[in-house]
Tab-separated table of C-alpha atoms in Angstrom:
chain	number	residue	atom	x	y	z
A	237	UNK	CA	0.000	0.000	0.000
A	238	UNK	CA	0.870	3.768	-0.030
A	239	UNK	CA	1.262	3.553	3.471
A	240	UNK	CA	3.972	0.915	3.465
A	241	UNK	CA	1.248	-1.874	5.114
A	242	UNK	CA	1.542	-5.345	3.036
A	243	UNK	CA	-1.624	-7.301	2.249
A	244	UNK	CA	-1.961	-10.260	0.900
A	245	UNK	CA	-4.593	-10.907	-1.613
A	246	UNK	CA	-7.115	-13.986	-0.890
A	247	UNK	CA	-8.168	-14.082	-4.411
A	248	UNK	CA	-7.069	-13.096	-7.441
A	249	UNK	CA	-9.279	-13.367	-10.525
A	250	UNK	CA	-7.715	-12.984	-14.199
A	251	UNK	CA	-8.843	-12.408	-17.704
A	252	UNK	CA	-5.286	-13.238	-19.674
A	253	UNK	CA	-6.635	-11.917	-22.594
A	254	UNK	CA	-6.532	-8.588	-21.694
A	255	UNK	CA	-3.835	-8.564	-19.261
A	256	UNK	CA	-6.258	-7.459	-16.774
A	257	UNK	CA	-6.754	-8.709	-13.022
A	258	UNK	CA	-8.961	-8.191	-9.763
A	259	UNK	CA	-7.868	-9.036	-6.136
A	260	UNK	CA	-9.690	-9.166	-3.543
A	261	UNK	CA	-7.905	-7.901	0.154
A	262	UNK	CA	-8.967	-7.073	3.510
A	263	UNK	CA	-7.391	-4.371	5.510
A	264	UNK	CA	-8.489	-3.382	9.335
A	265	UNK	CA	-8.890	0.239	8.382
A	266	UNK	CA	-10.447	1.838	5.015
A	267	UNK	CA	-8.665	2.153	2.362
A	268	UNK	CA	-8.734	5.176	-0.162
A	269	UNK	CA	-9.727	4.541	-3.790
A	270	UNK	CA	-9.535	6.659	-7.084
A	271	UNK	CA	-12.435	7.717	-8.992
A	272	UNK	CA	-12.768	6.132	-12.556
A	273	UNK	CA	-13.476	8.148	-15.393
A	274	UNK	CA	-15.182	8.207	-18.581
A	275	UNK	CA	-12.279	6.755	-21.068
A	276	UNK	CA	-14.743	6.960	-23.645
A	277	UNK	CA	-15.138	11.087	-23.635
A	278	UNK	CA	-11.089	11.458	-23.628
A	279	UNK	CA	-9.568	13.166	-26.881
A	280	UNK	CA	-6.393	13.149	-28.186
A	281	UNK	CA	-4.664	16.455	-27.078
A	282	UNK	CA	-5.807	16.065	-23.180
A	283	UNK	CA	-3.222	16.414	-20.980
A	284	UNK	CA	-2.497	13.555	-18.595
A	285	UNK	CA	-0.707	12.323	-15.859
A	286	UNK	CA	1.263	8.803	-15.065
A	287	UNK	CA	1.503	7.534	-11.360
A	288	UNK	CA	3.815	4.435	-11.197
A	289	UNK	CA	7.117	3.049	-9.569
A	290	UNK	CA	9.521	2.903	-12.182
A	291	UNK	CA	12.535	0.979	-11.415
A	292	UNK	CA	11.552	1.034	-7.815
A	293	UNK	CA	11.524	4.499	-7.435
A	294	UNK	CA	8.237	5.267	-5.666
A	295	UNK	CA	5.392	7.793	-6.173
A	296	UNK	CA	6.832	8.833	-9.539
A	297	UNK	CA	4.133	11.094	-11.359
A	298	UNK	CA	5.034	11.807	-15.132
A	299	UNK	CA	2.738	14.270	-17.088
A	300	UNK	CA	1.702	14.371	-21.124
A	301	UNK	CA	-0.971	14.103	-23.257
A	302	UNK	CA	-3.058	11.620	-24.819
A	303	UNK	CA	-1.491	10.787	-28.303
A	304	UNK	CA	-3.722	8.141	-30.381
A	305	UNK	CA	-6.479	6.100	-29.493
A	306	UNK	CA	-7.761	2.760	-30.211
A	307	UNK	CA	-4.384	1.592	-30.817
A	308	UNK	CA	-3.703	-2.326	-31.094
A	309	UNK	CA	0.321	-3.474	-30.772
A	310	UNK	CA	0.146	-6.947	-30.509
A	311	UNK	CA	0.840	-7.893	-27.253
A	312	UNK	CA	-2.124	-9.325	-25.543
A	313	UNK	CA	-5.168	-10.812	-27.588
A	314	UNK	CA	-7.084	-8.191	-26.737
A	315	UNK	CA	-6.373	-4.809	-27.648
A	316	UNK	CA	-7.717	-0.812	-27.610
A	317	UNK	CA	-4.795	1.534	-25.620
A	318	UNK	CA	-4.596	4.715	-25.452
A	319	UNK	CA	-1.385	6.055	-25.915
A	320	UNK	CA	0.492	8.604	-24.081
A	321	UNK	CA	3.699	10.868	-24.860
A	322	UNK	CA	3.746	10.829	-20.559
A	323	UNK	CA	6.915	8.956	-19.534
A	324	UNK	CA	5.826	5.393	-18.711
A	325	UNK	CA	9.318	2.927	-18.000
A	326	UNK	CA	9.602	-0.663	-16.515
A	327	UNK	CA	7.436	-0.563	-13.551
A	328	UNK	CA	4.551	1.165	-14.159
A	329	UNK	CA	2.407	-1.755	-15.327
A	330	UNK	CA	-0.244	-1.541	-13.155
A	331	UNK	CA	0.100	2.046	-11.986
A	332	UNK	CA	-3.047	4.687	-12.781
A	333	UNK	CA	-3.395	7.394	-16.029
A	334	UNK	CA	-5.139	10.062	-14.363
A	335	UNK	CA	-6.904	13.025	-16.323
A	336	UNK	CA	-6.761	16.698	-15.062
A	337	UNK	CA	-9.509	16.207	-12.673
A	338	UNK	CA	-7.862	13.093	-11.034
A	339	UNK	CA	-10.298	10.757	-12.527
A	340	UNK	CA	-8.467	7.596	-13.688
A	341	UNK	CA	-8.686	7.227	-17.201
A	342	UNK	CA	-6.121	4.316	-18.289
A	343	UNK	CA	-4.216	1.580	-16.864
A	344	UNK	CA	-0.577	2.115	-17.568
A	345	UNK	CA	0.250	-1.404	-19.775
A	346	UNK	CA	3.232	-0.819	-21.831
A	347	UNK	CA	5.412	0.658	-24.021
A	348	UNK	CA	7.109	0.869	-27.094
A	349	UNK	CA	11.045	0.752	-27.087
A	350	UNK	CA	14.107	-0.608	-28.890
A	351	UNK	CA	16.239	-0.507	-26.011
A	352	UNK	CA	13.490	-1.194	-23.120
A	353	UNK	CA	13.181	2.763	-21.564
A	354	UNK	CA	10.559	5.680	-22.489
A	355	UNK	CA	11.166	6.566	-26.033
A	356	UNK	CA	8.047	8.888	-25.637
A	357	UNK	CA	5.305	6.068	-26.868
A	358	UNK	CA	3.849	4.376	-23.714
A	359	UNK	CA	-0.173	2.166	-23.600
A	360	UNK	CA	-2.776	2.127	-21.529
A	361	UNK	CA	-5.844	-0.052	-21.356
A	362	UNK	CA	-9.216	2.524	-21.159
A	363	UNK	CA	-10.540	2.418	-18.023
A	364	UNK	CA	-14.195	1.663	-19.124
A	365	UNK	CA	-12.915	-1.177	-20.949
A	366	UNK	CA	-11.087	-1.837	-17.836
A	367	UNK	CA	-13.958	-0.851	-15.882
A	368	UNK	CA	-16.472	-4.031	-18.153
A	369	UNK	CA	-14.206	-6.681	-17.479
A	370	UNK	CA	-13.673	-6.285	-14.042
A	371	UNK	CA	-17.394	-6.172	-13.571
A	372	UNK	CA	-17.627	-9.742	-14.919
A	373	UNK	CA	-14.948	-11.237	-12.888
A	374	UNK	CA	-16.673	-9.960	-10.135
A	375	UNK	CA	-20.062	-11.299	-10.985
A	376	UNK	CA	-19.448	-14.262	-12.779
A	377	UNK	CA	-15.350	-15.250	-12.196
A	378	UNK	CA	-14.892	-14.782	-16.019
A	379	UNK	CA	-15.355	-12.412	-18.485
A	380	UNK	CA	-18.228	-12.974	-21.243
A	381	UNK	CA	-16.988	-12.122	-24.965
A	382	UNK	CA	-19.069	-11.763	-28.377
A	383	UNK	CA	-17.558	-12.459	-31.517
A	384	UNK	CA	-18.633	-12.149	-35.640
A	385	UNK	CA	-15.468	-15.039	-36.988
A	386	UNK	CA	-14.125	-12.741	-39.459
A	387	UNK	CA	-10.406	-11.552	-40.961
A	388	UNK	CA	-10.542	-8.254	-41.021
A	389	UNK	CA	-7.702	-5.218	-41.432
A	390	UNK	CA	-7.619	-1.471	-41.918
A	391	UNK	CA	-8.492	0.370	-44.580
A	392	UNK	CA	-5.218	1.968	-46.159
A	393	UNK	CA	-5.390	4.744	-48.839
A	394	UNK	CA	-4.936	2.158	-51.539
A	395	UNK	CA	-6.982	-0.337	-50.650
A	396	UNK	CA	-9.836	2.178	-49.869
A	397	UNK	CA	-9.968	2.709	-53.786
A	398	UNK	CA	-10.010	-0.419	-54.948
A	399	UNK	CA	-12.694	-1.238	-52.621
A	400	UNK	CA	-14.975	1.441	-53.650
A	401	UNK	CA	-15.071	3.228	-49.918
A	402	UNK	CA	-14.030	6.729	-48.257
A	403	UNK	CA	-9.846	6.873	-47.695
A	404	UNK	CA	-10.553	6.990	-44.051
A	405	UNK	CA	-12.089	4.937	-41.552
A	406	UNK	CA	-14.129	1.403	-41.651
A	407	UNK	CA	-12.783	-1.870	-41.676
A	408	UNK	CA	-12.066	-4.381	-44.117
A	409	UNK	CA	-13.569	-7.992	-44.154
A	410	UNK	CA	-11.111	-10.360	-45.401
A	411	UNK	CA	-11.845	-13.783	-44.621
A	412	UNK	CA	-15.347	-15.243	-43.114
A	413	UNK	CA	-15.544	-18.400	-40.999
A	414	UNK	CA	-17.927	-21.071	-41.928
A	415	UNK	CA	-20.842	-20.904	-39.876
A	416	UNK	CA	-19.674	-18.113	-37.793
A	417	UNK	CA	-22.004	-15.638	-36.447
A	418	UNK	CA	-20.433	-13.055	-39.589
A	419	UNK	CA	-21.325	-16.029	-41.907
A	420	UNK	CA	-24.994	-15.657	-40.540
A	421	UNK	CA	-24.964	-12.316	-40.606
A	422	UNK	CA	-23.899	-12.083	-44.406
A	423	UNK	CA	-20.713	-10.361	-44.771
A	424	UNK	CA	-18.361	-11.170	-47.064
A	425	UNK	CA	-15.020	-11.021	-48.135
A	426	UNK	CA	-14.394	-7.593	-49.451
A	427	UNK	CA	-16.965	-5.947	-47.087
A	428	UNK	CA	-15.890	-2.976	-45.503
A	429	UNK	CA	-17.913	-2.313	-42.153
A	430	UNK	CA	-18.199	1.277	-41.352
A	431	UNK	CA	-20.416	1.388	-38.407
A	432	UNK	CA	-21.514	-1.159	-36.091
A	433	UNK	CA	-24.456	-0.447	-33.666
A	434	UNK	CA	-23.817	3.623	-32.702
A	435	UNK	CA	-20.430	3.200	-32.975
A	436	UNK	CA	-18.752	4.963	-36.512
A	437	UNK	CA	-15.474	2.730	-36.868
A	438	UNK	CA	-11.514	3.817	-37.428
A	439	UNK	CA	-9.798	0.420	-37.062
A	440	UNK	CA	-10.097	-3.105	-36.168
A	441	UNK	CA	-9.312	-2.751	-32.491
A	442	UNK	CA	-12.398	-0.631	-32.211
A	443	UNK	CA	-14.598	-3.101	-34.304
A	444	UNK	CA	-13.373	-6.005	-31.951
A	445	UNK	CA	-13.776	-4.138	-28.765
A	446	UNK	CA	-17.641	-2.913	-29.774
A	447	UNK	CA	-18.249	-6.621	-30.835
A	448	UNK	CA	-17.149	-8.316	-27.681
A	449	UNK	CA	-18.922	-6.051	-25.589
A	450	UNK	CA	-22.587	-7.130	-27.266
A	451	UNK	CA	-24.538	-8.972	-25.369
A	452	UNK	CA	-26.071	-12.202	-26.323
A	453	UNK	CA	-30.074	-11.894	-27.186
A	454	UNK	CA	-29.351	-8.208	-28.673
A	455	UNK	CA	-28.748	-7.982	-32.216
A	456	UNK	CA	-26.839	-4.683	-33.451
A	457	UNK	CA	-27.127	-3.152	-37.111
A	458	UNK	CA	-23.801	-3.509	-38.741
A	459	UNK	CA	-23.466	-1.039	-41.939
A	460	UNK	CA	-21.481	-1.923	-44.786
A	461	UNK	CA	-19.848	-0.827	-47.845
A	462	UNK	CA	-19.855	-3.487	-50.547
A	463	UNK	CA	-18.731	-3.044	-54.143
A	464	UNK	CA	-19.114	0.679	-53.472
A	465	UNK	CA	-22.704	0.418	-51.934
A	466	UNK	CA	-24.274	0.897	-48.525
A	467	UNK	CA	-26.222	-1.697	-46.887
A	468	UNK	CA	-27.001	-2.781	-43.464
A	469	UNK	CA	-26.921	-6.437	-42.036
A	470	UNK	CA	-28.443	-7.608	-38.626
A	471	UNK	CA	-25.828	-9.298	-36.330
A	472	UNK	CA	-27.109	-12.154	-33.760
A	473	UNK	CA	-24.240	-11.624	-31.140
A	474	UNK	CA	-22.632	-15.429	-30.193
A	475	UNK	CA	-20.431	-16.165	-27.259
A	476	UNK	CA	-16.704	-16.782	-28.250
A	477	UNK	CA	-15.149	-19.974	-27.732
A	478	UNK	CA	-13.073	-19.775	-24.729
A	479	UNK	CA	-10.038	-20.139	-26.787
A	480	UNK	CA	-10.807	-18.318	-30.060
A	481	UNK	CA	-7.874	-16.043	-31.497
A	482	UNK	CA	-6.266	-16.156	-28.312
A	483	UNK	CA	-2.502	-17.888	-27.909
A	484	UNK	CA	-1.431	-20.026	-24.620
A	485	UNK	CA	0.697	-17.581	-22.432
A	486	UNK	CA	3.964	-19.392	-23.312
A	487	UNK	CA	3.285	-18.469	-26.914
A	488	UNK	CA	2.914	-14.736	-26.368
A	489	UNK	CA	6.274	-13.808	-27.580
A	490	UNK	CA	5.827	-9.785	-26.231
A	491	UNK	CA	5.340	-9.105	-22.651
A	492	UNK	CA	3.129	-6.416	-21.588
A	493	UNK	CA	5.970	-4.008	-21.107
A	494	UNK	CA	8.775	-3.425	-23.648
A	495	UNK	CA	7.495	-4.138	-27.573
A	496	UNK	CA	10.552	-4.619	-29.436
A	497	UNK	CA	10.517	-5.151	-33.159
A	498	UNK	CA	12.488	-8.260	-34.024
A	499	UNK	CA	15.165	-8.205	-36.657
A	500	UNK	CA	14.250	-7.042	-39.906
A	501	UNK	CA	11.467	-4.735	-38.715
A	502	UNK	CA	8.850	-7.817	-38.316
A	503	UNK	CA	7.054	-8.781	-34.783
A	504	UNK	CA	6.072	-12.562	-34.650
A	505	UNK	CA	4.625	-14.544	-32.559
A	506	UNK	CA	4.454	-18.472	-32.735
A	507	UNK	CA	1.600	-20.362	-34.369
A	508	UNK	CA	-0.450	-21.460	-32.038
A	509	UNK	CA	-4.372	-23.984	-32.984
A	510	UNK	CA	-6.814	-21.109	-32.428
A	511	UNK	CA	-4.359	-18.435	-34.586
A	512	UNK	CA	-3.995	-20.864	-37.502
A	513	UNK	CA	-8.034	-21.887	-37.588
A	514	UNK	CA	-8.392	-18.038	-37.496
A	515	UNK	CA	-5.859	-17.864	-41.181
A	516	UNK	CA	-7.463	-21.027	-42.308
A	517	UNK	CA	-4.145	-22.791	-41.962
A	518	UNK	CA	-5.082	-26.147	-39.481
A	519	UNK	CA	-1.817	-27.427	-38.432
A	520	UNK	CA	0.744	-25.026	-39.875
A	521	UNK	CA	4.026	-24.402	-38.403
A	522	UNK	CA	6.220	-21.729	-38.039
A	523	UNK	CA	5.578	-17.336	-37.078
A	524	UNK	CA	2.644	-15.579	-37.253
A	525	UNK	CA	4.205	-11.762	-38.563
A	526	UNK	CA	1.886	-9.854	-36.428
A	527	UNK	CA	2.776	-6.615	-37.025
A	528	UNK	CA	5.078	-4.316	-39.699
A	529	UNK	CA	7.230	-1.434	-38.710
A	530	UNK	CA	6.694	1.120	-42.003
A	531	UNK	CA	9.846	1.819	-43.712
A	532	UNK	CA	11.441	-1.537	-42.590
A	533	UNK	CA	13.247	-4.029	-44.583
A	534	UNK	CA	10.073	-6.144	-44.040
A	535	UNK	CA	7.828	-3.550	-44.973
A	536	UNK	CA	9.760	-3.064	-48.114
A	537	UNK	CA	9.832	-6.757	-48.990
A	538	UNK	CA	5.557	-6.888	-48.644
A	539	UNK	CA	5.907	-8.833	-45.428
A	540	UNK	CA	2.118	-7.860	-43.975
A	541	UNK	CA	0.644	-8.713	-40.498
A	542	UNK	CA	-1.249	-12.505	-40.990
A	543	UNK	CA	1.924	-14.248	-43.314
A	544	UNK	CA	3.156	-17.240	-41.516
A	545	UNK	CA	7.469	-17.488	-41.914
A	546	UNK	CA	8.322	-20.896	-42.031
A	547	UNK	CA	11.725	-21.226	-43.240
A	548	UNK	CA	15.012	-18.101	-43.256
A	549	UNK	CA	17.479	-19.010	-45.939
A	550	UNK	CA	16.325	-22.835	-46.383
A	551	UNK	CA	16.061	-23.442	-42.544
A	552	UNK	CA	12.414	-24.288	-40.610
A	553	UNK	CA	11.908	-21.861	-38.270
A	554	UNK	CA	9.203	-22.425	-34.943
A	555	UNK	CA	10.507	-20.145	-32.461
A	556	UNK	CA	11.168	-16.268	-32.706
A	557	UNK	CA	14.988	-17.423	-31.407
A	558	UNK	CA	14.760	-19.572	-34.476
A	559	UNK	CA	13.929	-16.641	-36.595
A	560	UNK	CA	16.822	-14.333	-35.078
A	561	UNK	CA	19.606	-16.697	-34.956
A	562	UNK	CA	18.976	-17.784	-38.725
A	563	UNK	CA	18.998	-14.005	-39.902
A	564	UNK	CA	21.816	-13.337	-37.322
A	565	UNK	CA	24.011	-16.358	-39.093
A	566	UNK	CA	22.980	-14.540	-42.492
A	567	UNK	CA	26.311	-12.764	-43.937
A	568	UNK	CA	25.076	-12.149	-47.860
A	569	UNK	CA	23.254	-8.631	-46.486
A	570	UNK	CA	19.552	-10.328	-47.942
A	571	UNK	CA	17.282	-12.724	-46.579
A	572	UNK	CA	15.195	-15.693	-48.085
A	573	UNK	CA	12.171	-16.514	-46.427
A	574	UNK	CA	9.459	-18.727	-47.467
A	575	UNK	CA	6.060	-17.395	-46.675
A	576	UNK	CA	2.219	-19.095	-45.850
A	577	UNK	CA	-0.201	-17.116	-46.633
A	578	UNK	CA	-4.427	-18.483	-47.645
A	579	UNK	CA	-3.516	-18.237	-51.127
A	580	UNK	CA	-0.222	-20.455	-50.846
A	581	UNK	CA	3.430	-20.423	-49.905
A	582	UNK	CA	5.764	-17.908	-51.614
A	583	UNK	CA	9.254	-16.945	-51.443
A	584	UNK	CA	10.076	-13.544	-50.278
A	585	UNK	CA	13.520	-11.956	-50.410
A	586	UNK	CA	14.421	-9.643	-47.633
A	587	UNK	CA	17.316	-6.823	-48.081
A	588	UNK	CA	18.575	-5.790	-44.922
């Protein structure tokens, strides 16, 4: 505690998915709490405030502004930060974002660094998202997710005009489970959804976020764009699986704190059951690319967020060590790599 008093927690109740946790503790005198604030109502430009213990150093308050929101980085299944220019280093997982009025606003999660300090890009999960899953674990000991089955990915500049849609905002459909609840629904692959229920859509992380939160028994308007015309479909919200899209926790490569690109500008994770019936690729070995960092050797090369890397210069690769020692042995200055992707296996020549 604040006050120096240690207390042990007689329960602890976790939703790995989000990184998030509840623990129950009993003290002899009250305890203070924070006020929790509307996440929902913050906008980019606010100023706020990071409370934390960064490398033990205790009580450390840091101060910035709210950079981006709905931002996904690939290092928990489920994903919607808000990011924050406010310095946020190793040890202040856990601590509070606070807005001007002292309301908390975020749950300080991670950052993004090359050498594992504040480079000026730190996460934080929204507090009413924060706020929802808590809730559950309370009532029910887990937490209760909706899901549609679908691939989906932003809509870039260039793919906005060959899909007929708006350069900016909506998401893009492109794969549909079989009998999923999207399959009932009616999308379809090409389908760009640009508003689902109230909420107008900017990115994937929101459209998964707005989903999950649906309860089952209340169906939500989903409006779509297809082949340049507006239409609106009726989705029956389903329960997810308890295992859909989500990794086991030894094969999340990132940790909360500290996303590091891997070599070649790439991050992977390892293919895991539920991520390869989620690409259509049962059984496949080798790393999921989960994200691209723009301008890198991998970006260059086409590598895209959802290829599977299962060889570096002729070698089978399972393991992200795999993947850096083979391009670490690599002295010719380019890279082969053999690619999965739906469509087939390709090779793909990195330069680095």
């Amino acid at each position: 505690m604040h006050d120096g008093r240690v207390l042990v927690a007689t329960n602890v109740l976790t939703d790995p998915q989000s990184d998030i946790a509840v623990l129950r503790i009993h003290s002899d005198s009250p305890l203070p709490s924070a006020r929790l604030g509307n996440s929902d109502m913050v906008s980019v430009g606010d100023w706020v405030v990071a409370l934390g213990q960064p490398f033990g150093l205790e009580s450390t308050v840091t101060a910035g502004i709210i950079s981006a929101k709905n931002r996904g980085i690939g290092i928990t299944a489920r994903e919607n930060f808000l990011q924050t220019d406010a310095a946020i280093n190793p040890g202040n997982s856990g601590g509070p974002l606070v807005n001007l009025k002292g309301d908390v606003i975020g749950i300080n999660t991670a950052i993004s660094s090359r050498d594992g300090g504040n480079n000026g890009i730190g996460f934080a999960v929204p507090s009413n998202l924060a706020q929802w899953i808590s809730d559950q674990l309370v009532t029910t000991g887990k937490v209760h997710r909706s899901y549609l089955g679908v691939g989906i990915q932003p809509v870039s500049y260039e793919l906005a005009s060959q899909l007929g849609v708006p350069p900016r905002g909506g998401v893009a459909v492109t794969s549909v489970l079989p009998n999923s609840p999207a399959a009932k629904t009616g999308l379809k692959v090409g389908d760009v959804i640009v508003k689902f229920g109230a909420a107008s859509l900017m990115n994937p992380q929101q459209l998964q976020i707005e989903v999950e939160k649906t309860a089952v028994g209340h169906p939500v308007d989903v409006a779509v764009i297809r082949e340049g015309k507006p239409i609106v479909l009726k989705y029956d919200p389903a329960e997810a699986p308890s295992d859909f899209g989500v990794p086991s926790t030894n094969e999340r490569n990132a940790t909360p704190e500290g996303v590091k690109e891997q070599s070649l500008g790439v991050e992977l994770m390892p293919m895991s059951n539920a991520i390869g019936k989620q690409l259509g690729m049962e059984g496949q070995v080798g790393l999921v690319v989960t994200a691209v960092q723009d301008g890198s050797a991998a970006s260059k090369a086409g590598l895209e967020p959802g290829m599977v890397i299962t060889q570096v210069n002729r070698q089978e690769v399972n393991t992200v060590a795999d993947f850096e020692q083979a391009v670490k042995n690599d002295k010719d200055g380019s890279v082969l790599l053999l690619v999965k992707t739906e469509q087939g296996s390709q090779f793909v020549v990195v330069t680095k």
